[in-house]
Amino acid sequence: MKDHPGITIVDESQPTSGSNDLFKTKVQADLAAGNPADLVLYYTGEAYTKTFEDSGLFVDFGDILKADPEWAGNFKESPLENVQYQGKQYALPFIGYYEGMFYNKALFEQYGLEEPTTWENIMKANEVFSQNDIVTLSMSLGMPYITTENFIMGASGKENHRNYFDDSWGIAIDCIAELYQKGGLPKDTFTISEDDVRLLFSEGKAAMMINGSWCTESLQGNPDMRIISMPTLPGGTGGENCAIAGFSSGWHMTKAANERSGETLKFLKYMTSPETMARFIAYGGSPAIVCDAPENSSELLKSAVTMLEKAQYQDAALDSLVNHEAYETLNNGIQYVCEGQMTSAEVLKQAKQLNESGQ
């Protein structure tokens, strides 16, 4: 506003929290009345975007992006594609979440170990850590979801991540089982809570933890914390070129605002500039815009930015992509594979059948 005299920005945001999502209620009421705000940062799931498209009130950014290739070039390709609806760009991605493998660099250095950038390094480290009462990977086999999907990405890569319950996914299950059988998981891994999983890692009693961007802020005070994509698993096609990251919200602009003047678009370009994005991700989250790590940011945040820059393929968490019961069957089955009561192929067969039947 200071740089643009005569322009007033009115913030009409509301709290968004579970069933008491006041913002969703407001936006739906505005749409029904045919009077939405000029610019709306809102959910981008298919059902939500269809509502915006059906209203006929919002622009398709396709031609707008083509008209300014320099600005358009700031957006990462995968996030842009992930928020499209039927091939049209009714939303522009902004800040999302990411997941990856957090690790304590100091523990690896203390024992003269290479950092966990390969599965071979992880298993060599496990031999040392298990002899020194350090948990290699803090995780709960009772709630393995985030760990499961990251191991699957390390196994399936871009080729088979969306080939649901592909045979390559069995590599991920077998690698988790190998770590369990070789003493790399917490002794109470079947019952440990998610809070205790994080505590074990943050207190330096575990060398690694697979989790998401929501943990970053609480870990930034430790200069030894890092995050990377799940390394390529034996026989897999994933690795640092892949990452779990999603964008469940994005910017929507009304046709009326765009036709009235270029000021709303100017503000949107400011919000989606690399400089502005850097200020936002200082607090966490996955940037849809190519940008440098914020000045004076932690080593952990810098590593997160590097991880996402290396990941040419980014996709959402699996729980938002597959049938719920099938995903539960997959995760619950890992315990049986760890205990030698089932094979990964048997677990995948059950889960795949449920997914295809839609039950």
mmCIF file of C-alpha atoms in Angstrom:
data_model
loop_
_atom_site.group_PDB
_atom_site.id
_atom_site.type_symbol
_atom_site.label_atom_id
_atom_site.label_comp_id
_atom_site.label_asym_id
_atom_site.label_seq_id
_atom_site.Cartn_x
_atom_site.Cartn_y
_atom_site.Cartn_z
ATOM 1 C CA MET A 1 0.000 0.000 0.000
ATOM 2 C CA LYS A 2 2.901 2.358 0.751
ATOM 3 C CA ASP A 3 4.333 1.797 -2.730
ATOM 4 C CA HIS A 4 0.922 2.128 -4.426
ATOM 5 C CA PRO A 5 -0.929 5.260 -3.242
ATOM 6 C CA GLY A 6 -4.679 5.019 -3.671
ATOM 7 C CA ILE A 7 -4.750 1.222 -3.209
ATOM 8 C CA THR A 8 -6.279 -0.248 -0.040
ATOM 9 C CA ILE A 9 -5.846 -3.920 0.781
ATOM 10 C CA VAL A 10 -8.683 -5.278 2.930
ATOM 11 C CA ASP A 11 -7.944 -8.504 4.794
ATOM 12 C CA GLU A 12 -11.136 -10.568 5.038
ATOM 13 C CA SER A 13 -9.516 -13.771 6.282
ATOM 14 C CA GLN A 14 -11.191 -15.904 8.946
ATOM 15 C CA PRO A 15 -9.992 -18.790 11.141
ATOM 16 C CA THR A 16 -9.882 -22.187 9.444
ATOM 17 C CA SER A 17 -9.972 -25.079 11.869
ATOM 18 C CA GLY A 18 -11.648 -28.460 11.381
ATOM 19 C CA SER A 19 -15.443 -28.376 11.591
ATOM 20 C CA ASN A 20 -15.315 -24.743 12.748
ATOM 21 C CA ASP A 21 -13.902 -23.494 9.447
ATOM 22 C CA LEU A 22 -15.282 -19.957 9.379
ATOM 23 C CA PHE A 23 -13.283 -19.050 6.288
ATOM 24 C CA LYS A 24 -14.812 -21.857 4.223
ATOM 25 C CA THR A 25 -18.281 -20.735 5.312
ATOM 26 C CA LYS A 26 -17.505 -17.130 4.343
ATOM 27 C CA VAL A 27 -16.127 -18.011 0.907
ATOM 28 C CA GLN A 28 -19.093 -20.273 0.135
ATOM 29 C CA ALA A 29 -21.501 -17.507 1.142
ATOM 30 C CA ASP A 30 -19.623 -14.982 -1.022
ATOM 31 C CA LEU A 31 -19.775 -17.333 -4.001
ATOM 32 C CA ALA A 32 -23.492 -17.947 -3.513
ATOM 33 C CA ALA A 33 -24.063 -14.186 -3.457
ATOM 34 C CA GLY A 34 -21.874 -13.744 -6.539
ATOM 35 C CA ASN A 35 -19.636 -11.320 -4.666
ATOM 36 C CA PRO A 36 -16.291 -12.933 -3.761
ATOM 37 C CA ALA A 37 -13.184 -10.972 -2.806
ATOM 38 C CA ASP A 38 -10.950 -9.899 -5.700
ATOM 39 C CA LEU A 39 -8.276 -12.349 -4.604
ATOM 40 C CA VAL A 40 -8.941 -15.511 -2.588
ATOM 41 C CA LEU A 41 -6.361 -17.867 -1.087
ATOM 42 C CA TYR A 42 -8.430 -21.045 -0.864
ATOM 43 C CA TYR A 43 -8.375 -24.828 -1.061
ATOM 44 C CA THR A 44 -7.405 -26.397 -4.391
ATOM 45 C CA GLY A 45 -8.867 -29.906 -4.190
ATOM 46 C CA GLU A 46 -10.931 -30.948 -7.205
ATOM 47 C CA ALA A 47 -14.300 -30.379 -5.519
ATOM 48 C CA TYR A 48 -13.308 -26.886 -4.381
ATOM 49 C CA THR A 49 -11.829 -25.842 -7.721
ATOM 50 C CA LYS A 50 -14.889 -27.151 -9.557
ATOM 51 C CA THR A 51 -17.030 -24.839 -7.432
ATOM 52 C CA PHE A 52 -14.883 -21.869 -8.460
ATOM 53 C CA GLU A 53 -14.963 -22.902 -12.125
ATOM 54 C CA ASP A 54 -18.728 -23.480 -12.092
ATOM 55 C CA SER A 55 -19.324 -20.006 -10.654
ATOM 56 C CA GLY A 56 -17.890 -18.426 -13.799
ATOM 57 C CA LEU A 57 -16.467 -15.642 -11.622
ATOM 58 C CA PHE A 58 -12.761 -16.527 -11.685
ATOM 59 C CA VAL A 59 -10.002 -16.293 -14.273
ATOM 60 C CA ASP A 60 -8.074 -19.108 -15.873
ATOM 61 C CA PHE A 61 -4.466 -17.999 -15.303
ATOM 62 C CA GLY A 62 -3.234 -19.796 -18.428
ATOM 63 C CA ASP A 63 -3.098 -16.761 -20.723
ATOM 64 C CA ILE A 64 -1.992 -14.462 -17.880
ATOM 65 C CA LEU A 65 1.031 -16.668 -17.215
ATOM 66 C CA LYS A 66 1.893 -16.794 -20.920
ATOM 67 C CA ALA A 67 1.780 -12.996 -21.071
ATOM 68 C CA ASP A 68 4.489 -12.695 -18.399
ATOM 69 C CA PRO A 69 6.997 -15.543 -18.896
ATOM 70 C CA GLU A 70 9.450 -14.055 -16.395
ATOM 71 C CA TRP A 71 6.876 -14.197 -13.585
ATOM 72 C CA ALA A 72 5.521 -17.547 -14.770
ATOM 73 C CA GLY A 73 9.047 -18.936 -14.667
ATOM 74 C CA ASN A 74 9.147 -18.398 -10.913
ATOM 75 C CA PHE A 75 6.620 -21.198 -10.381
ATOM 76 C CA LYS A 76 7.798 -24.777 -10.027
ATOM 77 C CA GLU A 77 6.276 -27.054 -12.643
ATOM 78 C CA SER A 78 4.896 -29.797 -10.371
ATOM 79 C CA PRO A 79 3.005 -27.468 -7.992
ATOM 80 C CA LEU A 80 1.431 -25.666 -10.957
ATOM 81 C CA GLU A 81 0.254 -28.939 -12.447
ATOM 82 C CA ASN A 82 -0.970 -30.258 -9.091
ATOM 83 C CA VAL A 83 -3.527 -27.448 -8.674
ATOM 84 C CA GLN A 84 -4.908 -27.564 -12.214
ATOM 85 C CA TYR A 85 -8.511 -28.567 -12.821
ATOM 86 C CA GLN A 86 -9.306 -30.323 -16.104
ATOM 87 C CA GLY A 87 -6.190 -28.806 -17.646
ATOM 88 C CA LYS A 88 -7.054 -25.249 -16.638
ATOM 89 C CA GLN A 89 -5.166 -23.047 -14.168
ATOM 90 C CA TYR A 90 -7.928 -21.628 -11.964
ATOM 91 C CA ALA A 91 -5.515 -21.450 -9.041
ATOM 92 C CA LEU A 92 -1.860 -20.594 -8.490
ATOM 93 C CA PRO A 93 0.006 -22.575 -5.817
ATOM 94 C CA PHE A 94 1.634 -20.721 -2.938
ATOM 95 C CA ILE A 95 2.806 -22.496 0.221
ATOM 96 C CA GLY A 96 2.384 -26.198 0.873
ATOM 97 C CA TYR A 97 3.789 -28.935 3.044
ATOM 98 C CA TYR A 98 6.745 -31.235 2.539
ATOM 99 C CA GLU A 99 7.924 -34.463 4.070
ATOM 100 C CA GLY A 100 11.344 -36.053 4.227
ATOM 101 C CA MET A 101 13.979 -37.731 6.331
ATOM 102 C CA PHE A 102 15.245 -35.569 9.184
ATOM 103 C CA TYR A 103 18.638 -36.558 10.543
ATOM 104 C CA ASN A 104 21.007 -35.431 13.277
ATOM 105 C CA LYS A 105 24.286 -34.605 11.534
ATOM 106 C CA ALA A 106 26.193 -34.496 14.845
ATOM 107 C CA LEU A 107 25.433 -38.136 15.628
ATOM 108 C CA PHE A 108 26.781 -39.289 12.277
ATOM 109 C CA GLU A 109 29.926 -37.206 12.757
ATOM 110 C CA GLN A 110 30.404 -38.411 16.340
ATOM 111 C CA TYR A 111 30.683 -42.008 15.167
ATOM 112 C CA GLY A 112 32.593 -41.256 11.962
ATOM 113 C CA LEU A 113 29.670 -42.239 9.748
ATOM 114 C CA GLU A 114 28.710 -40.981 6.310
ATOM 115 C CA GLU A 115 25.471 -39.038 6.183
ATOM 116 C CA PRO A 116 22.363 -41.102 5.300
ATOM 117 C CA THR A 117 22.210 -40.185 1.623
ATOM 118 C CA THR A 118 22.164 -43.844 0.516
ATOM 119 C CA TRP A 119 20.521 -46.988 1.856
ATOM 120 C CA GLU A 120 23.968 -48.527 2.230
ATOM 121 C CA ASN A 121 25.022 -45.639 4.498
ATOM 122 C CA ILE A 122 21.866 -46.064 6.565
ATOM 123 C CA MET A 123 22.445 -49.755 7.144
ATOM 124 C CA LYS A 124 26.132 -49.228 7.982
ATOM 125 C CA ALA A 125 25.103 -46.557 10.462
ATOM 126 C CA ASN A 126 22.526 -48.910 11.939
ATOM 127 C CA GLU A 127 25.264 -51.395 12.833
ATOM 128 C CA VAL A 128 27.061 -48.706 14.834
ATOM 129 C CA PHE A 129 24.054 -47.004 16.377
ATOM 130 C CA SER A 130 22.484 -50.273 17.547
ATOM 131 C CA GLN A 131 25.705 -51.063 19.446
ATOM 132 C CA ASN A 132 25.608 -47.672 21.174
ATOM 133 C CA ASP A 133 21.968 -47.577 22.330
ATOM 134 C CA ILE A 134 20.963 -45.041 19.684
ATOM 135 C CA VAL A 135 17.813 -45.620 17.671
ATOM 136 C CA THR A 136 18.581 -45.432 13.960
ATOM 137 C CA LEU A 137 15.081 -44.418 12.812
ATOM 138 C CA SER A 138 12.509 -43.100 15.253
ATOM 139 C CA MET A 139 9.124 -44.336 14.042
ATOM 140 C CA SER A 140 5.910 -45.961 15.180
ATOM 141 C CA LEU A 141 4.879 -49.190 13.495
ATOM 142 C CA GLY A 142 1.462 -48.579 15.035
ATOM 143 C CA MET A 143 1.166 -45.336 13.007
ATOM 144 C CA PRO A 144 3.704 -45.691 10.174
ATOM 145 C CA TYR A 145 1.907 -43.586 7.561
ATOM 146 C CA ILE A 146 4.428 -40.806 6.923
ATOM 147 C CA THR A 147 7.352 -43.226 7.065
ATOM 148 C CA THR A 148 5.568 -45.634 4.728
ATOM 149 C CA GLU A 149 4.870 -43.068 2.022
ATOM 150 C CA ASN A 150 8.422 -41.731 2.062
ATOM 151 C CA PHE A 151 9.906 -45.213 1.806
ATOM 152 C CA ILE A 152 7.501 -45.857 -1.082
ATOM 153 C CA MET A 153 8.730 -42.726 -2.841
ATOM 154 C CA GLY A 154 12.310 -43.936 -2.414
ATOM 155 C CA ALA A 155 11.291 -47.219 -4.027
ATOM 156 C CA SER A 156 8.781 -46.197 -6.686
ATOM 157 C CA GLY A 157 10.026 -42.809 -7.878
ATOM 158 C CA LYS A 158 8.130 -40.853 -10.490
ATOM 159 C CA GLU A 159 7.565 -43.974 -12.588
ATOM 160 C CA ASN A 160 5.399 -45.857 -10.109
ATOM 161 C CA HIS A 161 4.381 -43.472 -7.336
ATOM 162 C CA ARG A 162 0.927 -43.157 -8.871
ATOM 163 C CA ASN A 163 0.887 -46.763 -10.040
ATOM 164 C CA TYR A 164 -0.934 -47.612 -6.836
ATOM 165 C CA PHE A 165 0.234 -50.711 -4.943
ATOM 166 C CA ASP A 166 2.741 -51.536 -7.656
ATOM 167 C CA ASP A 167 5.200 -54.367 -6.974
ATOM 168 C CA SER A 168 7.935 -51.745 -6.454
ATOM 169 C CA TRP A 169 6.133 -50.658 -3.294
ATOM 170 C CA GLY A 170 7.136 -53.992 -1.803
ATOM 171 C CA ILE A 171 10.749 -52.773 -1.756
ATOM 172 C CA ALA A 172 9.699 -50.069 0.725
ATOM 173 C CA ILE A 173 7.915 -52.507 3.033
ATOM 174 C CA ASP A 174 10.854 -54.924 2.957
ATOM 175 C CA CYS A 175 13.343 -52.162 3.804
ATOM 176 C CA ILE A 176 11.290 -51.063 6.825
ATOM 177 C CA ALA A 177 11.160 -54.699 7.920
ATOM 178 C CA GLU A 178 14.926 -55.019 7.485
ATOM 179 C CA LEU A 179 15.536 -52.030 9.752
ATOM 180 C CA TYR A 180 13.164 -53.488 12.354
ATOM 181 C CA GLN A 181 14.758 -56.932 12.244
ATOM 182 C CA LYS A 182 18.236 -55.438 12.604
ATOM 183 C CA GLY A 183 17.304 -53.397 15.668
ATOM 184 C CA GLY A 184 17.061 -50.017 13.990
ATOM 185 C CA LEU A 185 13.639 -48.996 15.329
ATOM 186 C CA PRO A 186 12.552 -48.057 18.883
ATOM 187 C CA LYS A 187 12.077 -51.029 21.210
ATOM 188 C CA ASP A 188 8.458 -49.981 21.699
ATOM 189 C CA THR A 189 7.915 -49.209 18.019
ATOM 190 C CA PHE A 190 4.522 -50.986 17.947
ATOM 191 C CA THR A 191 3.069 -48.774 20.680
ATOM 192 C CA ILE A 192 5.120 -45.549 20.750
ATOM 193 C CA SER A 193 3.107 -42.341 20.255
ATOM 194 C CA GLU A 194 3.835 -39.784 17.538
ATOM 195 C CA ASP A 195 4.787 -37.260 20.231
ATOM 196 C CA ASP A 196 7.369 -39.670 21.651
ATOM 197 C CA VAL A 197 8.699 -40.412 18.160
ATOM 198 C CA ARG A 198 9.500 -36.703 17.806
ATOM 199 C CA LEU A 199 10.861 -36.441 21.347
ATOM 200 C CA LEU A 200 13.221 -39.367 20.829
ATOM 201 C CA PHE A 201 14.673 -37.634 17.787
ATOM 202 C CA SER A 202 14.769 -34.079 19.129
ATOM 203 C CA GLU A 203 16.591 -35.210 22.286
ATOM 204 C CA GLY A 204 19.357 -36.879 20.267
ATOM 205 C CA LYS A 205 18.357 -40.420 21.220
ATOM 206 C CA ALA A 206 17.552 -41.280 17.597
ATOM 207 C CA ALA A 207 19.605 -40.453 14.524
ATOM 208 C CA MET A 208 16.762 -40.088 12.025
ATOM 209 C CA MET A 209 13.024 -39.453 11.796
ATOM 210 C CA ILE A 210 10.704 -39.222 8.820
ATOM 211 C CA ASN A 211 8.233 -36.398 9.242
ATOM 212 C CA GLY A 212 6.956 -33.167 7.725
ATOM 213 C CA SER A 213 7.369 -29.414 7.520
ATOM 214 C CA TRP A 214 5.171 -28.951 10.592
ATOM 215 C CA CYS A 215 8.139 -30.217 12.666
ATOM 216 C CA THR A 216 10.672 -27.820 11.179
ATOM 217 C CA GLU A 217 10.094 -24.809 13.411
ATOM 218 C CA SER A 218 10.536 -26.788 16.648
ATOM 219 C CA LEU A 219 13.821 -28.306 15.397
ATOM 220 C CA GLN A 220 15.432 -25.193 13.896
ATOM 221 C CA GLY A 221 17.189 -24.292 17.136
ATOM 222 C CA ASN A 222 19.511 -27.289 16.762
ATOM 223 C CA PRO A 223 22.202 -26.441 14.161
ATOM 224 C CA ASP A 224 22.837 -30.131 13.485
ATOM 225 C CA MET A 225 19.388 -30.936 12.113
ATOM 226 C CA ARG A 226 19.007 -31.612 8.378
ATOM 227 C CA ILE A 227 16.321 -32.971 6.055
ATOM 228 C CA ILE A 228 16.656 -34.823 2.737
ATOM 229 C CA SER A 229 14.385 -36.867 0.494
ATOM 230 C CA MET A 230 14.260 -40.567 1.206
ATOM 231 C CA PRO A 231 17.319 -42.046 -0.551
ATOM 232 C CA THR A 232 16.941 -44.506 -3.404
ATOM 233 C CA LEU A 233 16.109 -47.931 -1.991
ATOM 234 C CA PRO A 234 17.760 -51.090 -3.395
ATOM 235 C CA GLY A 235 16.140 -51.820 -6.748
ATOM 236 C CA GLY A 236 14.105 -48.609 -6.534
ATOM 237 C CA THR A 237 13.924 -45.544 -8.775
ATOM 238 C CA GLY A 238 13.305 -42.739 -6.245
ATOM 239 C CA GLY A 239 15.874 -40.599 -4.468
ATOM 240 C CA GLU A 240 16.793 -36.936 -4.236
ATOM 241 C CA ASN A 241 14.989 -36.173 -7.506
ATOM 242 C CA CYS A 242 11.659 -36.964 -5.788
ATOM 243 C CA ALA A 243 9.864 -35.543 -2.758
ATOM 244 C CA ILE A 244 6.556 -35.757 -0.946
ATOM 245 C CA ALA A 245 5.134 -32.251 -1.145
ATOM 246 C CA GLY A 246 1.631 -30.944 -1.672
ATOM 247 C CA PHE A 247 -0.268 -27.735 -2.239
ATOM 248 C CA SER A 248 -3.772 -27.879 -0.841
ATOM 249 C CA SER A 249 -4.441 -24.157 -1.248
ATOM 250 C CA GLY A 250 -3.772 -21.503 -3.860
ATOM 251 C CA TRP A 251 -4.622 -18.052 -5.177
ATOM 252 C CA HIS A 252 -7.839 -17.452 -7.139
ATOM 253 C CA MET A 253 -8.550 -14.106 -8.860
ATOM 254 C CA THR A 254 -11.925 -12.841 -10.034
ATOM 255 C CA LYS A 255 -12.596 -11.810 -13.609
ATOM 256 C CA ALA A 256 -14.142 -8.567 -12.330
ATOM 257 C CA ALA A 257 -10.924 -7.553 -10.550
ATOM 258 C CA ASN A 258 -8.802 -8.439 -13.567
ATOM 259 C CA GLU A 259 -11.042 -6.472 -15.938
ATOM 260 C CA ARG A 260 -11.309 -3.468 -13.612
ATOM 261 C CA SER A 261 -7.557 -2.782 -13.464
ATOM 262 C CA GLY A 262 -4.192 -4.470 -13.232
ATOM 263 C CA GLU A 263 -3.762 -3.674 -9.532
ATOM 264 C CA THR A 264 -5.011 -7.015 -8.174
ATOM 265 C CA LEU A 265 -2.708 -8.912 -10.514
ATOM 266 C CA LYS A 266 0.139 -6.628 -9.481
ATOM 267 C CA PHE A 267 -0.493 -7.516 -5.831
ATOM 268 C CA LEU A 268 -0.652 -11.237 -6.707
ATOM 269 C CA LYS A 269 2.679 -10.999 -8.508
ATOM 270 C CA TYR A 270 4.148 -9.328 -5.424
ATOM 271 C CA MET A 271 2.847 -12.124 -3.169
ATOM 272 C CA THR A 272 4.226 -14.800 -5.495
ATOM 273 C CA SER A 273 7.631 -13.215 -6.022
ATOM 274 C CA PRO A 274 10.772 -15.070 -4.858
ATOM 275 C CA GLU A 275 11.546 -12.270 -2.393
ATOM 276 C CA THR A 276 8.153 -12.440 -0.679
ATOM 277 C CA MET A 277 8.112 -16.236 -0.722
ATOM 278 C CA ALA A 278 11.456 -16.349 1.082
ATOM 279 C CA ARG A 279 9.958 -14.329 3.950
ATOM 280 C CA PHE A 280 7.055 -16.757 4.309
ATOM 281 C CA ILE A 281 9.025 -19.993 4.261
ATOM 282 C CA ALA A 282 11.242 -18.677 7.048
ATOM 283 C CA TYR A 283 8.409 -20.052 9.189
ATOM 284 C CA GLY A 284 8.184 -23.365 7.348
ATOM 285 C CA GLY A 285 6.324 -24.888 4.438
ATOM 286 C CA SER A 286 7.083 -25.846 0.874
ATOM 287 C CA PRO A 287 7.424 -22.945 -1.594
ATOM 288 C CA ALA A 288 5.688 -23.172 -4.959
ATOM 289 C CA ILE A 289 8.071 -20.440 -6.103
ATOM 290 C CA VAL A 290 11.766 -20.946 -6.834
ATOM 291 C CA CYS A 291 13.510 -18.902 -4.157
ATOM 292 C CA ASP A 292 16.604 -18.780 -1.999
ATOM 293 C CA ALA A 293 16.575 -19.740 1.650
ATOM 294 C CA PRO A 294 15.758 -16.701 3.806
ATOM 295 C CA GLU A 295 18.643 -14.656 5.191
ATOM 296 C CA ASN A 296 19.930 -15.949 8.529
ATOM 297 C CA SER A 297 17.773 -19.060 8.195
ATOM 298 C CA SER A 298 18.688 -22.230 10.054
ATOM 299 C CA GLU A 299 20.744 -25.014 8.504
ATOM 300 C CA LEU A 300 17.633 -27.182 8.697
ATOM 301 C CA LEU A 301 15.558 -24.730 6.673
ATOM 302 C CA LYS A 302 18.365 -24.339 4.135
ATOM 303 C CA SER A 303 18.482 -28.121 3.720
ATOM 304 C CA ALA A 304 14.696 -28.187 3.200
ATOM 305 C CA VAL A 305 14.968 -25.597 0.418
ATOM 306 C CA THR A 306 17.793 -27.598 -1.176
ATOM 307 C CA MET A 307 15.777 -30.825 -0.926
ATOM 308 C CA LEU A 308 12.819 -29.278 -2.736
ATOM 309 C CA GLU A 309 15.013 -27.676 -5.402
ATOM 310 C CA LYS A 310 16.564 -31.057 -6.214
ATOM 311 C CA ALA A 311 13.169 -32.773 -6.393
ATOM 312 C CA GLN A 312 12.041 -32.356 -9.988
ATOM 313 C CA TYR A 313 9.140 -34.684 -9.193
ATOM 314 C CA GLN A 314 6.941 -33.703 -6.253
ATOM 315 C CA ASP A 315 3.664 -35.363 -5.369
ATOM 316 C CA ALA A 316 1.121 -35.325 -2.571
ATOM 317 C CA ALA A 317 1.013 -37.715 0.379
ATOM 318 C CA LEU A 318 -0.538 -41.066 -0.511
ATOM 319 C CA ASP A 319 -3.350 -40.842 2.027
ATOM 320 C CA SER A 320 -4.929 -38.149 -0.166
ATOM 321 C CA LEU A 321 -4.582 -40.248 -3.314
ATOM 322 C CA VAL A 322 -5.709 -43.802 -2.557
ATOM 323 C CA ASN A 323 -8.697 -45.537 -1.006
ATOM 324 C CA HIS A 324 -8.656 -45.103 2.790
ATOM 325 C CA GLU A 325 -9.243 -48.752 3.686
ATOM 326 C CA ALA A 326 -6.606 -49.889 1.202
ATOM 327 C CA TYR A 327 -4.071 -47.493 2.709
ATOM 328 C CA GLU A 328 -4.893 -48.703 6.225
ATOM 329 C CA THR A 329 -4.452 -52.310 5.083
ATOM 330 C CA LEU A 330 -1.044 -51.452 3.639
ATOM 331 C CA ASN A 331 0.162 -49.741 6.810
ATOM 332 C CA ASN A 332 -1.230 -52.346 9.191
ATOM 333 C CA GLY A 333 0.316 -55.102 7.086
ATOM 334 C CA ILE A 334 3.840 -53.764 7.613
ATOM 335 C CA GLN A 335 3.745 -55.063 11.193
ATOM 336 C CA TYR A 336 3.071 -58.585 9.929
ATOM 337 C CA VAL A 337 5.910 -58.370 7.423
ATOM 338 C CA CYS A 338 8.264 -57.184 10.186
ATOM 339 C CA GLU A 339 7.278 -60.199 12.289
ATOM 340 C CA GLY A 340 7.613 -62.607 9.343
ATOM 341 C CA GLN A 341 3.899 -63.459 9.344
ATOM 342 C CA MET A 342 3.199 -62.108 5.846
ATOM 343 C CA THR A 343 5.191 -61.113 2.782
ATOM 344 C CA SER A 344 5.134 -57.635 1.286
ATOM 345 C CA ALA A 345 3.604 -59.123 -1.883
ATOM 346 C CA GLU A 346 0.686 -60.519 0.135
ATOM 347 C CA VAL A 347 0.076 -57.171 1.844
ATOM 348 C CA LEU A 348 0.173 -55.308 -1.465
ATOM 349 C CA LYS A 349 -2.223 -57.792 -3.078
ATOM 350 C CA GLN A 350 -4.806 -57.255 -0.326
ATOM 351 C CA ALA A 351 -4.450 -53.473 -0.441
ATOM 352 C CA LYS A 352 -4.587 -53.336 -4.236
ATOM 353 C CA GLN A 353 -7.783 -55.373 -4.338
ATOM 354 C CA LEU A 354 -9.440 -53.002 -1.861
ATOM 355 C CA ASN A 355 -8.269 -49.963 -3.789
ATOM 356 C CA GLU A 356 -9.563 -51.255 -7.099
ATOM 357 C CA SER A 357 -12.903 -52.313 -5.641
ATOM 358 C CA GLY A 358 -13.297 -48.922 -3.961
ATOM 359 C CA GLN A 359 -14.214 -50.499 -0.630
#
